[in-house]
């Protein structure tokens, strides 16, 4: 049971880290905004919250 909890916690930490990485890379790399199509908006918040993933798995 302890191993299962540790695995779930590790996957939650990884999902939070990935969402932070995706958000900051869209902000820090200005060339992404120039090469993106006009109808696609790159923004730091795109409607995904890492807390939604954490609460969905509990």
N, C-alpha and C. Protein backbone atom coordinates (compact mmCIF):
# COMPACT_ATOMS: atom_id res chain seq x y z
N UNK A 1 0.82 -1.19 0.00
CA UNK A 1 0.00 0.00 0.00
C UNK A 1 0.87 1.26 0.00
N UNK A 2 1.96 1.21 0.76
CA UNK A 2 2.86 2.37 0.82
C UNK A 2 3.52 2.61 -0.54
N UNK A 3 3.85 1.54 -1.24
CA UNK A 3 4.45 1.68 -2.56
C UNK A 3 3.47 2.28 -3.55
N UNK A 4 2.21 1.89 -3.47
CA UNK A 4 1.18 2.45 -4.34
C UNK A 4 1.03 3.95 -4.10
N UNK A 5 1.01 4.35 -2.84
CA UNK A 5 0.91 5.77 -2.52
C UNK A 5 2.12 6.53 -3.04
N UNK A 6 3.30 5.95 -2.89
CA UNK A 6 4.53 6.60 -3.37
C UNK A 6 4.49 6.77 -4.89
N UNK A 7 4.01 5.74 -5.61
CA UNK A 7 3.91 5.83 -7.07
C UNK A 7 2.91 6.90 -7.49
N UNK A 8 1.78 6.97 -6.80
CA UNK A 8 0.79 7.99 -7.13
C UNK A 8 1.33 9.39 -6.86
N UNK A 9 2.01 9.55 -5.76
CA UNK A 9 2.59 10.84 -5.42
C UNK A 9 3.65 11.25 -6.44
N UNK A 10 4.45 10.32 -6.87
CA UNK A 10 5.48 10.60 -7.87
C UNK A 10 4.86 11.01 -9.20
N UNK A 11 3.79 10.34 -9.59
CA UNK A 11 3.14 10.71 -10.85
C UNK A 11 2.46 12.07 -10.76
N UNK A 12 1.94 12.41 -9.60
CA UNK A 12 1.34 13.74 -9.42
C UNK A 12 2.40 14.83 -9.50
N UNK A 13 3.53 14.59 -8.87
CA UNK A 13 4.62 15.57 -8.93
C UNK A 13 5.10 15.73 -10.37
N UNK A 14 5.19 14.65 -11.10
CA UNK A 14 5.61 14.71 -12.50
C UNK A 14 4.61 15.47 -13.36
N UNK A 15 3.31 15.27 -13.11
CA UNK A 15 2.30 15.98 -13.90
C UNK A 15 2.31 17.47 -13.60
N UNK A 16 2.53 17.84 -12.35
CA UNK A 16 2.63 19.27 -12.00
C UNK A 16 3.87 19.87 -12.66
N UNK A 17 4.97 19.16 -12.63
CA UNK A 17 6.20 19.67 -13.24
C UNK A 17 6.04 19.84 -14.75
N UNK A 18 5.38 18.90 -15.40
CA UNK A 18 5.17 19.01 -16.84
C UNK A 18 4.26 20.18 -17.19
N UNK A 19 3.21 20.39 -16.41
CA UNK A 19 2.32 21.52 -16.71
C UNK A 19 3.03 22.85 -16.50
N UNK A 20 3.89 22.93 -15.49
CA UNK A 20 4.67 24.16 -15.27
C UNK A 20 5.65 24.36 -16.43
N UNK A 21 6.29 23.29 -16.88
CA UNK A 21 7.23 23.39 -17.98
C UNK A 21 6.53 23.84 -19.26
N UNK A 22 5.36 23.30 -19.54
CA UNK A 22 4.62 23.69 -20.75
C UNK A 22 4.21 25.15 -20.68
N UNK A 23 3.72 25.57 -19.53
CA UNK A 23 3.29 26.96 -19.39
C UNK A 23 4.46 27.93 -19.53
N UNK A 24 5.57 27.64 -18.88
CA UNK A 24 6.69 28.58 -18.93
C UNK A 24 7.39 28.56 -20.28
N UNK A 25 7.42 27.43 -20.96
CA UNK A 25 8.07 27.40 -22.27
C UNK A 25 7.30 28.23 -23.28
N UNK A 26 5.98 28.27 -23.18
CA UNK A 26 5.19 29.08 -24.10
C UNK A 26 5.42 30.56 -23.86
N UNK A 27 5.74 30.93 -22.63
CA UNK A 27 5.99 32.33 -22.30
C UNK A 27 7.43 32.72 -22.60
N UNK A 28 8.38 31.84 -22.29
CA UNK A 28 9.79 32.19 -22.41
C UNK A 28 10.32 32.14 -23.83
N UNK A 29 9.66 31.41 -24.72
CA UNK A 29 10.15 31.28 -26.09
C UNK A 29 9.26 32.12 -27.00
N UNK A 30 9.66 33.34 -27.32
CA UNK A 30 8.81 34.21 -28.13
C UNK A 30 8.66 33.73 -29.57
N UNK A 31 9.59 32.92 -30.07
CA UNK A 31 9.48 32.44 -31.44
C UNK A 31 8.30 31.49 -31.61
N UNK A 32 7.87 30.85 -30.53
CA UNK A 32 6.69 29.99 -30.62
C UNK A 32 5.45 30.79 -30.98
N UNK A 33 5.37 31.99 -30.47
CA UNK A 33 4.20 32.82 -30.74
C UNK A 33 4.19 33.28 -32.19
N UNK A 34 5.34 33.54 -32.76
CA UNK A 34 5.41 33.98 -34.15
C UNK A 34 5.10 32.85 -35.11
N UNK A 35 5.50 31.63 -34.79
CA UNK A 35 5.29 30.52 -35.71
C UNK A 35 3.94 29.84 -35.52
N UNK A 36 3.22 30.19 -34.48
CA UNK A 36 1.91 29.57 -34.24
C UNK A 36 0.89 30.16 -35.21
N UNK A 37 -0.09 29.38 -35.61
CA UNK A 37 -1.16 29.92 -36.45
C UNK A 37 -1.89 31.06 -35.75
N UNK A 38 -2.51 31.91 -36.54
CA UNK A 38 -3.17 33.09 -35.98
C UNK A 38 -4.35 32.72 -35.08
N UNK A 39 -5.03 31.62 -35.37
CA UNK A 39 -6.20 31.25 -34.56
C UNK A 39 -5.81 30.45 -33.32
N UNK A 40 -4.55 30.16 -33.15
CA UNK A 40 -4.09 29.41 -31.97
C UNK A 40 -3.35 30.37 -31.06
N UNK A 41 -3.82 30.51 -29.86
CA UNK A 41 -3.24 31.47 -28.93
C UNK A 41 -2.39 30.74 -27.90
N UNK A 42 -1.12 31.10 -27.83
CA UNK A 42 -0.24 30.55 -26.80
C UNK A 42 -0.30 31.47 -25.60
N UNK A 43 -0.72 30.93 -24.49
CA UNK A 43 -0.85 31.73 -23.28
C UNK A 43 -0.35 30.91 -22.10
N UNK A 44 0.06 31.57 -21.03
CA UNK A 44 0.54 30.81 -19.87
C UNK A 44 -0.55 29.98 -19.20
N UNK A 45 -1.79 30.41 -19.27
CA UNK A 45 -2.86 29.59 -18.70
C UNK A 45 -3.77 29.17 -19.84
N UNK A 46 -3.86 27.88 -20.05
CA UNK A 46 -4.67 27.38 -21.15
C UNK A 46 -5.80 26.49 -20.66
N UNK A 47 -6.24 26.70 -19.45
CA UNK A 47 -7.41 25.99 -18.95
C UNK A 47 -7.09 24.68 -18.26
N UNK A 48 -5.85 24.33 -18.16
CA UNK A 48 -5.49 23.08 -17.50
C UNK A 48 -4.90 23.38 -16.14
N UNK A 49 -5.41 22.74 -15.15
CA UNK A 49 -4.88 22.93 -13.81
C UNK A 49 -4.31 21.60 -13.32
N UNK A 50 -3.08 21.60 -12.82
CA UNK A 50 -2.53 20.34 -12.30
C UNK A 50 -3.31 19.82 -11.11
N UNK A 51 -4.02 20.71 -10.42
CA UNK A 51 -4.82 20.26 -9.28
C UNK A 51 -6.01 19.43 -9.74
N UNK A 52 -6.49 19.65 -10.97
CA UNK A 52 -7.58 18.83 -11.50
C UNK A 52 -7.11 17.39 -11.62
N UNK A 53 -5.86 17.19 -12.04
CA UNK A 53 -5.32 15.83 -12.17
C UNK A 53 -5.17 15.20 -10.79
N UNK A 54 -4.70 15.97 -9.83
CA UNK A 54 -4.50 15.42 -8.49
C UNK A 54 -5.82 15.01 -7.86
N UNK A 55 -6.84 15.84 -8.00
CA UNK A 55 -8.12 15.50 -7.40
C UNK A 55 -8.84 14.40 -8.16
N UNK A 56 -8.57 14.26 -9.44
CA UNK A 56 -9.22 13.21 -10.22
C UNK A 56 -8.69 11.83 -9.84
N UNK A 57 -7.45 11.76 -9.40
CA UNK A 57 -6.85 10.46 -9.08
C UNK A 57 -7.11 10.02 -7.65
N UNK A 58 -7.53 10.92 -6.81
CA UNK A 58 -7.73 10.58 -5.40
C UNK A 58 -9.01 9.82 -5.22
